[in-house]
JSON list of C-alpha atoms in Angstrom, two decimals:
[
{"chain": "A", "resi": 16, "resn": "MET", "atom": "CA", "xyz": [90.50, 78.71, 83.44]},
{"chain": "A", "resi": 17, "resn": "THR", "atom": "CA", "xyz": [87.87, 81.16, 84.60]},
{"chain": "A", "resi": 18, "resn": "VAL", "atom": "CA", "xyz": [85.18, 82.56, 82.35]},
{"chain": "A", "resi": 19, "resn": "GLN", "atom": "CA", "xyz": [83.36, 85.28, 84.29]},
{"chain": "A", "resi": 20, "resn": "GLY", "atom": "CA", "xyz": [83.70, 83.24, 87.46]},
{"chain": "A", "resi": 21, "resn": "HIS", "atom": "CA", "xyz": [83.17, 79.90, 85.72]},
{"chain": "A", "resi": 22, "resn": "THR", "atom": "CA", "xyz": [85.77, 77.15, 86.08]},
{"chain": "A", "resi": 23, "resn": "ALA", "atom": "CA", "xyz": [86.83, 74.68, 83.42]},
{"chain": "A", "resi": 24, "resn": "LEU", "atom": "CA", "xyz": [84.15, 72.36, 84.78]},
{"chain": "A", "resi": 25, "resn": "HIS", "atom": "CA", "xyz": [81.51, 74.58, 83.25]},
{"chain": "A", "resi": 26, "resn": "ASP", "atom": "CA", "xyz": [78.58, 73.67, 81.07]},
{"chain": "A", "resi": 27, "resn": "SER", "atom": "CA", "xyz": [78.38, 75.05, 77.56]},
{"chain": "A", "resi": 28, "resn": "PHE", "atom": "CA", "xyz": [74.86, 76.47, 77.90]},
{"chain": "A", "resi": 29, "resn": "THR", "atom": "CA", "xyz": [75.79, 78.56, 80.94]},
{"chain": "A", "resi": 30, "resn": "THR", "atom": "CA", "xyz": [78.95, 79.91, 79.36]},
{"chain": "A", "resi": 31, "resn": "ILE", "atom": "CA", "xyz": [77.10, 81.00, 76.23]},
{"chain": "A", "resi": 32, "resn": "LYS", "atom": "CA", "xyz": [74.52, 82.72, 78.43]},
{"chain": "A", "resi": 33, "resn": "GLU", "atom": "CA", "xyz": [77.28, 84.51, 80.35]},
{"chain": "A", "resi": 34, "resn": "SER", "atom": "CA", "xyz": [78.59, 85.93, 77.08]},
{"chain": "A", "resi": 35, "resn": "HIS", "atom": "CA", "xyz": [75.28, 87.78, 76.68]},
{"chain": "A", "resi": 36, "resn": "SER", "atom": "CA", "xyz": [75.80, 89.80, 79.87]},
{"chain": "A", "resi": 37, "resn": "LEU", "atom": "CA", "xyz": [78.80, 91.81, 78.65]},
{"chain": "A", "resi": 38, "resn": "ASN", "atom": "CA", "xyz": [76.78, 94.83, 77.47]},
{"chain": "A", "resi": 39, "resn": "GLY", "atom": "CA", "xyz": [79.09, 95.55, 74.56]},
{"chain": "A", "resi": 40, "resn": "ASP", "atom": "CA", "xyz": [81.91, 96.64, 76.89]},
{"chain": "A", "resi": 41, "resn": "ARG", "atom": "CA", "xyz": [85.19, 96.30, 74.97]},
{"chain": "A", "resi": 42, "resn": "GLU", "atom": "CA", "xyz": [87.37, 95.26, 77.90]},
{"chain": "A", "resi": 43, "resn": "ASN", "atom": "CA", "xyz": [84.84, 92.78, 79.26]},
{"chain": "A", "resi": 44, "resn": "LEU", "atom": "CA", "xyz": [84.52, 91.21, 75.82]},
{"chain": "A", "resi": 45, "resn": "ILE", "atom": "CA", "xyz": [88.31, 90.96, 75.45]},
{"chain": "A", "resi": 46, "resn": "GLU", "atom": "CA", "xyz": [88.76, 89.29, 78.83]},
{"chain": "A", "resi": 47, "resn": "PHE", "atom": "CA", "xyz": [85.81, 86.95, 78.39]},
{"chain": "A", "resi": 48, "resn": "TYR", "atom": "CA", "xyz": [86.97, 85.63, 75.03]},
{"chain": "A", "resi": 49, "resn": "ARG", "atom": "CA", "xyz": [90.59, 85.44, 76.19]},
{"chain": "A", "resi": 50, "resn": "ALA", "atom": "CA", "xyz": [89.41, 82.74, 78.59]},
{"chain": "A", "resi": 51, "resn": "TRP", "atom": "CA", "xyz": [86.65, 81.21, 76.47]},
{"chain": "A", "resi": 52, "resn": "VAL", "atom": "CA", "xyz": [88.84, 80.52, 73.44]},
{"chain": "A", "resi": 53, "resn": "HIS", "atom": "CA", "xyz": [90.05, 77.25, 74.99]},
{"chain": "A", "resi": 54, "resn": "THR", "atom": "CA", "xyz": [86.58, 75.67, 74.99]},
{"chain": "A", "resi": 55, "resn": "TYR", "atom": "CA", "xyz": [84.65, 77.84, 72.55]},
{"chain": "A", "resi": 56, "resn": "ASP", "atom": "CA", "xyz": [84.39, 75.38, 69.67]},
{"chain": "A", "resi": 57, "resn": "ALA", "atom": "CA", "xyz": [83.43, 72.51, 71.98]},
{"chain": "A", "resi": 58, "resn": "ASP", "atom": "CA", "xyz": [80.83, 74.65, 73.76]},
{"chain": "A", "resi": 59, "resn": "VAL", "atom": "CA", "xyz": [79.03, 75.83, 70.66]},
{"chain": "A", "resi": 60, "resn": "ARG", "atom": "CA", "xyz": [79.24, 72.36, 69.14]},
{"chain": "A", "resi": 61, "resn": "ALA", "atom": "CA", "xyz": [77.59, 70.94, 72.27]},
{"chain": "A", "resi": 62, "resn": "GLN", "atom": "CA", "xyz": [74.70, 73.37, 71.74]},
{"chain": "A", "resi": 63, "resn": "ARG", "atom": "CA", "xyz": [74.46, 72.43, 68.04]},
{"chain": "A", "resi": 64, "resn": "TYR", "atom": "CA", "xyz": [75.47, 75.80, 66.64]},
{"chain": "A", "resi": 65, "resn": "ARG", "atom": "CA", "xyz": [74.35, 75.60, 63.02]},
{"chain": "A", "resi": 66, "resn": "ALA", "atom": "CA", "xyz": [74.73, 79.25, 62.01]},
{"chain": "A", "resi": 67, "resn": "PRO", "atom": "CA", "xyz": [78.10, 78.98, 60.21]},
{"chain": "A", "resi": 68, "resn": "GLY", "atom": "CA", "xyz": [76.70, 76.42, 57.78]},
{"chain": "A", "resi": 69, "resn": "VAL", "atom": "CA", "xyz": [73.55, 78.46, 57.15]},
{"chain": "A", "resi": 70, "resn": "VAL", "atom": "CA", "xyz": [75.56, 81.62, 56.50]},
{"chain": "A", "resi": 71, "resn": "ALA", "atom": "CA", "xyz": [78.00, 79.85, 54.17]},
{"chain": "A", "resi": 72, "resn": "ASP", "atom": "CA", "xyz": [75.15, 78.30, 52.19]},
{"chain": "A", "resi": 73, "resn": "ILE", "atom": "CA", "xyz": [73.48, 81.70, 51.75]},
{"chain": "A", "resi": 74, "resn": "VAL", "atom": "CA", "xyz": [76.78, 83.24, 50.63]},
{"chain": "A", "resi": 75, "resn": "ALA", "atom": "CA", "xyz": [77.33, 80.42, 48.13]},
{"chain": "A", "resi": 76, "resn": "ALA", "atom": "CA", "xyz": [73.84, 80.77, 46.67]},
{"chain": "A", "resi": 77, "resn": "MET", "atom": "CA", "xyz": [74.04, 84.57, 46.41]},
{"chain": "A", "resi": 78, "resn": "SER", "atom": "CA", "xyz": [77.55, 84.46, 45.02]},
{"chain": "A", "resi": 79, "resn": "ASP", "atom": "CA", "xyz": [76.54, 82.05, 42.26]},
{"chain": "A", "resi": 80, "resn": "ARG", "atom": "CA", "xyz": [73.38, 83.99, 41.43]},
{"chain": "A", "resi": 81, "resn": "LEU", "atom": "CA", "xyz": [74.45, 87.62, 41.79]},
{"chain": "A", "resi": 82, "resn": "LEU", "atom": "CA", "xyz": [78.24, 87.90, 41.57]},
{"chain": "A", "resi": 83, "resn": "ARG", "atom": "CA", "xyz": [78.57, 85.50, 38.65]},
{"chain": "A", "resi": 84, "resn": "ARG", "atom": "CA", "xyz": [82.21, 84.61, 39.14]},
{"chain": "A", "resi": 85, "resn": "SER", "atom": "CA", "xyz": [84.16, 81.61, 40.35]},
{"chain": "A", "resi": 86, "resn": "ARG", "atom": "CA", "xyz": [83.93, 81.24, 44.12]},
{"chain": "A", "resi": 87, "resn": "ASP", "atom": "CA", "xyz": [87.71, 81.23, 44.47]},
{"chain": "A", "resi": 88, "resn": "GLY", "atom": "CA", "xyz": [87.73, 84.76, 43.03]},
{"chain": "A", "resi": 89, "resn": "VAL", "atom": "CA", "xyz": [85.12, 86.19, 45.40]},
{"chain": "A", "resi": 90, "resn": "ARG", "atom": "CA", "xyz": [86.63, 88.50, 48.02]},
{"chain": "A", "resi": 91, "resn": "VAL", "atom": "CA", "xyz": [85.01, 87.74, 51.40]},
{"chain": "A", "resi": 92, "resn": "LEU", "atom": "CA", "xyz": [85.34, 89.60, 54.72]},
{"chain": "A", "resi": 93, "resn": "ASP", "atom": "CA", "xyz": [84.45, 87.55, 57.80]},
{"chain": "A", "resi": 94, "resn": "ALA", "atom": "CA", "xyz": [83.64, 90.20, 60.41]},
{"chain": "A", "resi": 95, "resn": "GLY", "atom": "CA", "xyz": [83.92, 88.96, 63.98]},
{"chain": "A", "resi": 96, "resn": "CYS", "atom": "CA", "xyz": [85.34, 85.68, 62.72]},
{"chain": "A", "resi": 97, "resn": "GLY", "atom": "CA", "xyz": [86.04, 84.19, 66.16]},
{"chain": "A", "resi": 98, "resn": "THR", "atom": "CA", "xyz": [87.79, 80.83, 65.93]},
{"chain": "A", "resi": 99, "resn": "GLY", "atom": "CA", "xyz": [87.11, 80.57, 62.21]},
{"chain": "A", "resi": 100, "resn": "LEU", "atom": "CA", "xyz": [84.00, 78.41, 62.13]},
{"chain": "A", "resi": 101, "resn": "VAL", "atom": "CA", "xyz": [82.48, 80.32, 59.21]},
{"chain": "A", "resi": 102, "resn": "GLY", "atom": "CA", "xyz": [85.79, 80.45, 57.37]},
{"chain": "A", "resi": 103, "resn": "LYS", "atom": "CA", "xyz": [86.13, 76.67, 57.56]},
{"chain": "A", "resi": 104, "resn": "VAL", "atom": "CA", "xyz": [82.72, 76.14, 55.97]},
{"chain": "A", "resi": 105, "resn": "LEU", "atom": "CA", "xyz": [83.37, 78.79, 53.32]},
{"chain": "A", "resi": 106, "resn": "ALA", "atom": "CA", "xyz": [86.59, 76.99, 52.42]},
{"chain": "A", "resi": 107, "resn": "GLU", "atom": "CA", "xyz": [84.63, 73.77, 52.05]},
{"chain": "A", "resi": 108, "resn": "ARG", "atom": "CA", "xyz": [82.30, 75.62, 49.66]},
{"chain": "A", "resi": 109, "resn": "GLY", "atom": "CA", "xyz": [85.23, 76.74, 47.49]},
{"chain": "A", "resi": 110, "resn": "PHE", "atom": "CA", "xyz": [85.90, 80.27, 48.80]},
{"chain": "A", "resi": 111, "resn": "THR", "atom": "CA", "xyz": [89.67, 80.81, 49.08]},
{"chain": "A", "resi": 112, "resn": "TYR", "atom": "CA", "xyz": [89.91, 84.63, 49.32]},
{"chain": "A", "resi": 113, "resn": "VAL", "atom": "CA", "xyz": [88.65, 85.15, 52.87]},
{"chain": "A", "resi": 114, "resn": "ASP", "atom": "CA", "xyz": [89.94, 87.82, 55.26]},
{"chain": "A", "resi": 115, "resn": "GLY", "atom": "CA", "xyz": [88.87, 87.84, 58.89]},
{"chain": "A", "resi": 116, "resn": "PHE", "atom": "CA", "xyz": [88.99, 90.09, 61.91]},
{"chain": "A", "resi": 117, "resn": "ASP", "atom": "CA", "xyz": [87.93, 89.87, 65.53]},
{"chain": "A", "resi": 118, "resn": "LEU", "atom": "CA", "xyz": [88.22, 91.89, 68.72]},
{"chain": "A", "resi": 119, "resn": "SER", "atom": "CA", "xyz": [89.99, 88.99, 70.42]},
{"chain": "A", "resi": 120, "resn": "HIS", "atom": "CA", "xyz": [93.60, 88.26, 69.49]},
{"chain": "A", "resi": 121, "resn": "GLN", "atom": "CA", "xyz": [93.25, 84.82, 71.07]},
{"chain": "A", "resi": 122, "resn": "MET", "atom": "CA", "xyz": [90.29, 83.93, 68.86]},
{"chain": "A", "resi": 123, "resn": "ILE", "atom": "CA", "xyz": [92.26, 85.12, 65.82]},
{"chain": "A", "resi": 124, "resn": "ALA", "atom": "CA", "xyz": [95.13, 82.78, 66.75]},
{"chain": "A", "resi": 125, "resn": "ALA", "atom": "CA", "xyz": [92.62, 79.92, 66.78]},
{"chain": "A", "resi": 126, "resn": "ALA", "atom": "CA", "xyz": [91.17, 81.00, 63.43]},
{"chain": "A", "resi": 127, "resn": "ASP", "atom": "CA", "xyz": [94.65, 81.02, 61.94]},
{"chain": "A", "resi": 128, "resn": "LEU", "atom": "CA", "xyz": [94.99, 77.31, 62.69]},
{"chain": "A", "resi": 129, "resn": "THR", "atom": "CA", "xyz": [92.08, 76.53, 60.34]},
{"chain": "A", "resi": 130, "resn": "GLY", "atom": "CA", "xyz": [94.06, 77.54, 57.28]},
{"chain": "A", "resi": 131, "resn": "ALA", "atom": "CA", "xyz": [90.87, 79.02, 55.84]},
{"chain": "A", "resi": 132, "resn": "TYR", "atom": "CA", "xyz": [91.93, 82.68, 55.80]},
{"chain": "A", "resi": 133, "resn": "ARG", "atom": "CA", "xyz": [94.12, 84.78, 53.52]},
{"chain": "A", "resi": 134, "resn": "THR", "atom": "CA", "xyz": [94.69, 87.39, 56.24]},
{"chain": "A", "resi": 135, "resn": "LEU", "atom": "CA", "xyz": [93.55, 87.78, 59.84]},
{"chain": "A", "resi": 136, "resn": "ARG", "atom": "CA", "xyz": [93.63, 90.72, 62.22]},
{"chain": "A", "resi": 137, "resn": "GLY", "atom": "CA", "xyz": [92.85, 90.96, 65.93]},
{"chain": "A", "resi": 138, "resn": "GLY", "atom": "CA", "xyz": [91.92, 93.94, 68.08]},
{"chain": "A", "resi": 139, "resn": "VAL", "atom": "CA", "xyz": [89.27, 95.19, 65.62]},
{"chain": "A", "resi": 140, "resn": "ASP", "atom": "CA", "xyz": [86.18, 96.62, 67.31]},
{"chain": "A", "resi": 141, "resn": "MET", "atom": "CA", "xyz": [83.08, 96.49, 65.12]},
{"chain": "A", "resi": 142, "resn": "ASN", "atom": "CA", "xyz": [81.54, 99.25, 67.20]},
{"chain": "A", "resi": 143, "resn": "GLN", "atom": "CA", "xyz": [84.08, 101.61, 65.60]},
{"chain": "A", "resi": 144, "resn": "PRO", "atom": "CA", "xyz": [84.66, 102.44, 61.91]},
{"chain": "A", "resi": 145, "resn": "LEU", "atom": "CA", "xyz": [87.11, 100.11, 60.20]},
{"chain": "A", "resi": 146, "resn": "ASP", "atom": "CA", "xyz": [90.50, 101.62, 59.36]},
{"chain": "A", "resi": 147, "resn": "ALA", "atom": "CA", "xyz": [92.33, 101.64, 56.04]},
{"chain": "A", "resi": 148, "resn": "THR", "atom": "CA", "xyz": [93.42, 98.03, 56.54]},
{"chain": "A", "resi": 149, "resn": "PHE", "atom": "CA", "xyz": [89.93, 97.23, 55.24]},
{"chain": "A", "resi": 150, "resn": "PRO", "atom": "CA", "xyz": [89.55, 99.48, 52.19]},
{"chain": "A", "resi": 151, "resn": "THR", "atom": "CA", "xyz": [86.20, 101.01, 51.35]},
{"chain": "A", "resi": 152, "resn": "ASP", "atom": "CA", "xyz": [84.43, 98.89, 48.72]},
{"chain": "A", "resi": 153, "resn": "GLY", "atom": "CA", "xyz": [87.25, 96.33, 49.04]},
{"chain": "A", "resi": 154, "resn": "TYR", "atom": "CA", "xyz": [85.13, 93.17, 49.25]},
{"chain": "A", "resi": 155, "resn": "ASP", "atom": "CA", "xyz": [82.48, 91.41, 47.21]},
{"chain": "A", "resi": 156, "resn": "VAL", "atom": "CA", "xyz": [80.93, 89.82, 50.30]},
{"chain": "A", "resi": 157, "resn": "ALA", "atom": "CA", "xyz": [80.89, 90.51, 54.04]},
{"chain": "A", "resi": 158, "resn": "VAL", "atom": "CA", "xyz": [79.58, 87.96, 56.51]},
{"chain": "A", "resi": 159, "resn": "CYS", "atom": "CA", "xyz": [78.86, 88.50, 60.18]},
{"chain": "A", "resi": 160, "resn": "CYS", "atom": "CA", "xyz": [77.79, 85.37, 62.04]},
{"chain": "A", "resi": 161, "resn": "GLY", "atom": "CA", "xyz": [77.00, 85.22, 65.74]},
{"chain": "A", "resi": 162, "resn": "VAL", "atom": "CA", "xyz": [78.14, 88.79, 66.38]},
{"chain": "A", "resi": 163, "resn": "PHE", "atom": "CA", "xyz": [74.83, 90.65, 66.35]},
{"chain": "A", "resi": 164, "resn": "THR", "atom": "CA", "xyz": [73.84, 88.99, 69.60]},
{"chain": "A", "resi": 165, "resn": "VAL", "atom": "CA", "xyz": [73.02, 90.13, 73.12]},
{"chain": "A", "resi": 166, "resn": "GLY", "atom": "CA", "xyz": [75.85, 92.01, 74.83]},
{"chain": "A", "resi": 167, "resn": "HIS", "atom": "CA", "xyz": [78.14, 92.38, 71.81]},
{"chain": "A", "resi": 168, "resn": "VAL", "atom": "CA", "xyz": [77.74, 95.00, 69.05]},
{"chain": "A", "resi": 169, "resn": "ALA", "atom": "CA", "xyz": [75.38, 97.89, 68.34]},
{"chain": "A", "resi": 170, "resn": "ASN", "atom": "CA", "xyz": [72.98, 97.90, 65.40]},
{"chain": "A", "resi": 171, "resn": "ASP", "atom": "CA", "xyz": [74.92, 100.59, 63.58]},
{"chain": "A", "resi": 172, "resn": "SER", "atom": "CA", "xyz": [77.91, 98.26, 63.31]},
{"chain": "A", "resi": 173, "resn": "LEU", "atom": "CA", "xyz": [76.13, 97.20, 60.13]},
{"chain": "A", "resi": 174, "resn": "GLN", "atom": "CA", "xyz": [77.54, 100.41, 58.63]},
{"chain": "A", "resi": 175, "resn": "GLN", "atom": "CA", "xyz": [81.08, 98.99, 58.90]},
{"chain": "A", "resi": 176, "resn": "LEU", "atom": "CA", "xyz": [80.04, 96.07, 56.69]},
{"chain": "A", "resi": 177, "resn": "ILE", "atom": "CA", "xyz": [78.31, 98.32, 54.18]},
{"chain": "A", "resi": 178, "resn": "ALA", "atom": "CA", "xyz": [81.43, 100.47, 53.87]},
{"chain": "A", "resi": 179, "resn": "ALA", "atom": "CA", "xyz": [83.65, 97.45, 53.27]},
{"chain": "A", "resi": 180, "resn": "VAL", "atom": "CA", "xyz": [81.58, 95.98, 50.43]},
{"chain": "A", "resi": 181, "resn": "ARG", "atom": "CA", "xyz": [81.54, 97.26, 46.86]},
{"chain": "A", "resi": 182, "resn": "PRO", "atom": "CA", "xyz": [78.32, 98.37, 45.15]},
{"chain": "A", "resi": 183, "resn": "ARG", "atom": "CA", "xyz": [76.26, 95.35, 44.08]},
{"chain": "A", "resi": 184, "resn": "GLY", "atom": "CA", "xyz": [78.15, 93.27, 46.61]},
{"chain": "A", "resi": 185, "resn": "VAL", "atom": "CA", "xyz": [76.56, 91.09, 49.27]},
{"chain": "A", "resi": 186, "resn": "ILE", "atom": "CA", "xyz": [76.24, 91.19, 53.07]},
{"chain": "A", "resi": 187, "resn": "VAL", "atom": "CA", "xyz": [74.97, 88.25, 55.12]},
{"chain": "A", "resi": 188, "resn": "VAL", "atom": "CA", "xyz": [74.22, 88.72, 58.83]},
{"chain": "A", "resi": 189, "resn": "SER", "atom": "CA", "xyz": [72.77, 86.47, 61.53]},
{"chain": "A", "resi": 190, "resn": "THR", "atom": "CA", "xyz": [70.69, 87.82, 64.43]},
{"chain": "A", "resi": 191, "resn": "ARG", "atom": "CA", "xyz": [69.56, 85.36, 67.08]},
{"chain": "A", "resi": 192, "resn": "ASN", "atom": "CA", "xyz": [65.95, 85.71, 68.18]},
{"chain": "A", "resi": 193, "resn": "SER", "atom": "CA", "xyz": [66.72, 86.99, 71.68]},
{"chain": "A", "resi": 194, "resn": "TYR", "atom": "CA", "xyz": [68.74, 89.84, 70.17]},
{"chain": "A", "resi": 195, "resn": "LEU", "atom": "CA", "xyz": [65.96, 90.79, 67.77]},
{"chain": "A", "resi": 196, "resn": "SER", "atom": "CA", "xyz": [63.38, 90.93, 70.56]},
{"chain": "A", "resi": 197, "resn": "GLY", "atom": "CA", "xyz": [64.97, 93.94, 72.22]},
{"chain": "A", "resi": 198, "resn": "ALA", "atom": "CA", "xyz": [67.72, 95.44, 70.09]},
{"chain": "A", "resi": 199, "resn": "GLY", "atom": "CA", "xyz": [65.65, 97.23, 67.46]},
{"chain": "A", "resi": 200, "resn": "PHE", "atom": "CA", "xyz": [67.66, 95.63, 64.66]},
{"chain": "A", "resi": 201, "resn": "THR", "atom": "CA", "xyz": [64.63, 95.18, 62.41]},
{"chain": "A", "resi": 202, "resn": "GLU", "atom": "CA", "xyz": [63.83, 98.88, 62.69]},
{"chain": "A", "resi": 203, "resn": "TYR", "atom": "CA", "xyz": [67.47, 99.74, 62.02]},
{"chain": "A", "resi": 204, "resn": "VAL", "atom": "CA", "xyz": [67.44, 97.64, 58.85]},
{"chain": "A", "resi": 205, "resn": "ASP", "atom": "CA", "xyz": [64.29, 99.49, 57.74]},
{"chain": "A", "resi": 206, "resn": "HIS", "atom": "CA", "xyz": [66.15, 102.77, 58.29]},
{"chain": "A", "resi": 207, "resn": "VAL", "atom": "CA", "xyz": [69.21, 101.69, 56.28]},
{"chain": "A", "resi": 208, "resn": "VAL", "atom": "CA", "xyz": [67.06, 100.39, 53.44]},
{"chain": "A", "resi": 209, "resn": "ARG", "atom": "CA", "xyz": [65.02, 103.62, 53.32]},
{"chain": "A", "resi": 210, "resn": "ALA", "atom": "CA", "xyz": [68.27, 105.61, 53.26]},
{"chain": "A", "resi": 211, "resn": "GLY", "atom": "CA", "xyz": [69.23, 103.74, 50.10]},
{"chain": "A", "resi": 212, "resn": "ARG", "atom": "CA", "xyz": [72.40, 102.15, 51.50]},
{"chain": "A", "resi": 213, "resn": "VAL", "atom": "CA", "xyz": [71.32, 98.58, 50.82]},
{"chain": "A", "resi": 214, "resn": "ARG", "atom": "CA", "xyz": [68.52, 96.51, 49.36]},
{"chain": "A", "resi": 215, "resn": "LEU", "atom": "CA", "xyz": [67.15, 93.70, 51.50]},
{"chain": "A", "resi": 216, "resn": "HIS", "atom": "CA", "xyz": [67.44, 90.59, 49.37]},
{"chain": "A", "resi": 217, "resn": "GLU", "atom": "CA", "xyz": [66.04, 88.06, 51.85]},
{"chain": "A", "resi": 218, "resn": "ARG", "atom": "CA", "xyz": [65.26, 87.54, 55.51]},
{"chain": "A", "resi": 219, "resn": "ARG", "atom": "CA", "xyz": [65.02, 83.97, 56.77]},
{"chain": "A", "resi": 220, "resn": "SER", "atom": "CA", "xyz": [63.13, 84.17, 60.05]},
{"chain": "A", "resi": 221, "resn": "ASN", "atom": "CA", "xyz": [63.44, 81.70, 62.94]},
{"chain": "A", "resi": 222, "resn": "ALA", "atom": "CA", "xyz": [65.87, 79.54, 60.97]},
{"chain": "A", "resi": 223, "resn": "PRO", "atom": "CA", "xyz": [68.25, 77.06, 62.68]},
{"chain": "A", "resi": 224, "resn": "TYR", "atom": "CA", "xyz": [70.86, 78.69, 64.89]},
{"chain": "A", "resi": 225, "resn": "ILE", "atom": "CA", "xyz": [71.45, 76.91, 68.19]},
{"chain": "A", "resi": 226, "resn": "ASP", "atom": "CA", "xyz": [69.43, 74.38, 70.19]},
{"chain": "A", "resi": 227, "resn": "GLU", "atom": "CA", "xyz": [68.02, 77.04, 72.52]},
{"chain": "A", "resi": 228, "resn": "GLU", "atom": "CA", "xyz": [66.57, 79.26, 69.80]},
{"chain": "A", "resi": 229, "resn": "GLY", "atom": "CA", "xyz": [66.53, 80.17, 66.15]},
{"chain": "A", "resi": 230, "resn": "ALA", "atom": "CA", "xyz": [67.72, 83.25, 64.33]},
{"chain": "A", "resi": 231, "resn": "SER", "atom": "CA", "xyz": [67.01, 85.52, 61.42]},
{"chain": "A", "resi": 232, "resn": "TYR", "atom": "CA", "xyz": [69.48, 85.52, 58.54]},
{"chain": "A", "resi": 233, "resn": "TRP", "atom": "CA", "xyz": [69.58, 88.73, 56.55]},
{"chain": "A", "resi": 234, "resn": "SER", "atom": "CA", "xyz": [71.08, 89.07, 53.08]},
{"chain": "A", "resi": 235, "resn": "PHE", "atom": "CA", "xyz": [71.59, 92.47, 51.49]},
{"chain": "A", "resi": 236, "resn": "GLU", "atom": "CA", "xyz": [72.82, 93.90, 48.21]},
{"chain": "A", "resi": 237, "resn": "VAL", "atom": "CA", "xyz": [74.84, 97.08, 48.62]},
{"chain": "A", "resi": 238, "resn": "ASN", "atom": "CA", "xyz": [73.68, 100.03, 46.51]}
]
């Protein structure tokens, strides 16, 4: 296997770093993850990737407090679900209505093996508006973990999540520190809040993400 010139005898830290050099290019992302899928879970586990658990815990707390319904009745969209790491933790927390999508068909095949998802779809680019497969206001919750990171999606991909979630629904997003330092995501959130699209419920700054660095976790209520 080759991942951007890296053989199977790669180290997990280097491979994760290589994923940040893709500059949001669709074809580069597709090819990179086509190769990386074979070792992805082991690589992020080696770097103590804690974000899926943090995101799932935030969703559980907000669901119990704000949505006021049984977790197995909460409709969740896992945007950029990858191999299904978030879906697995959500299932452990009692969420059984979880749909997922990802740009990579290979990552979707891996996510399907978890048994955590109701439906899954590959080839979905978060840098473009979602099609009718994901109906407007169709979900109570959208999560996006590990996707707003260097070299992947633009800030305005947040609009795809807003469109998918019903009014008074919840969005939970992770942004690793290195992304925040140069992407202007904080300023973009300010813009979306001022425009009245969402209300910022909470921002957890420099919370656990991966051994190398922390992340901010953002939770929003859709207006």
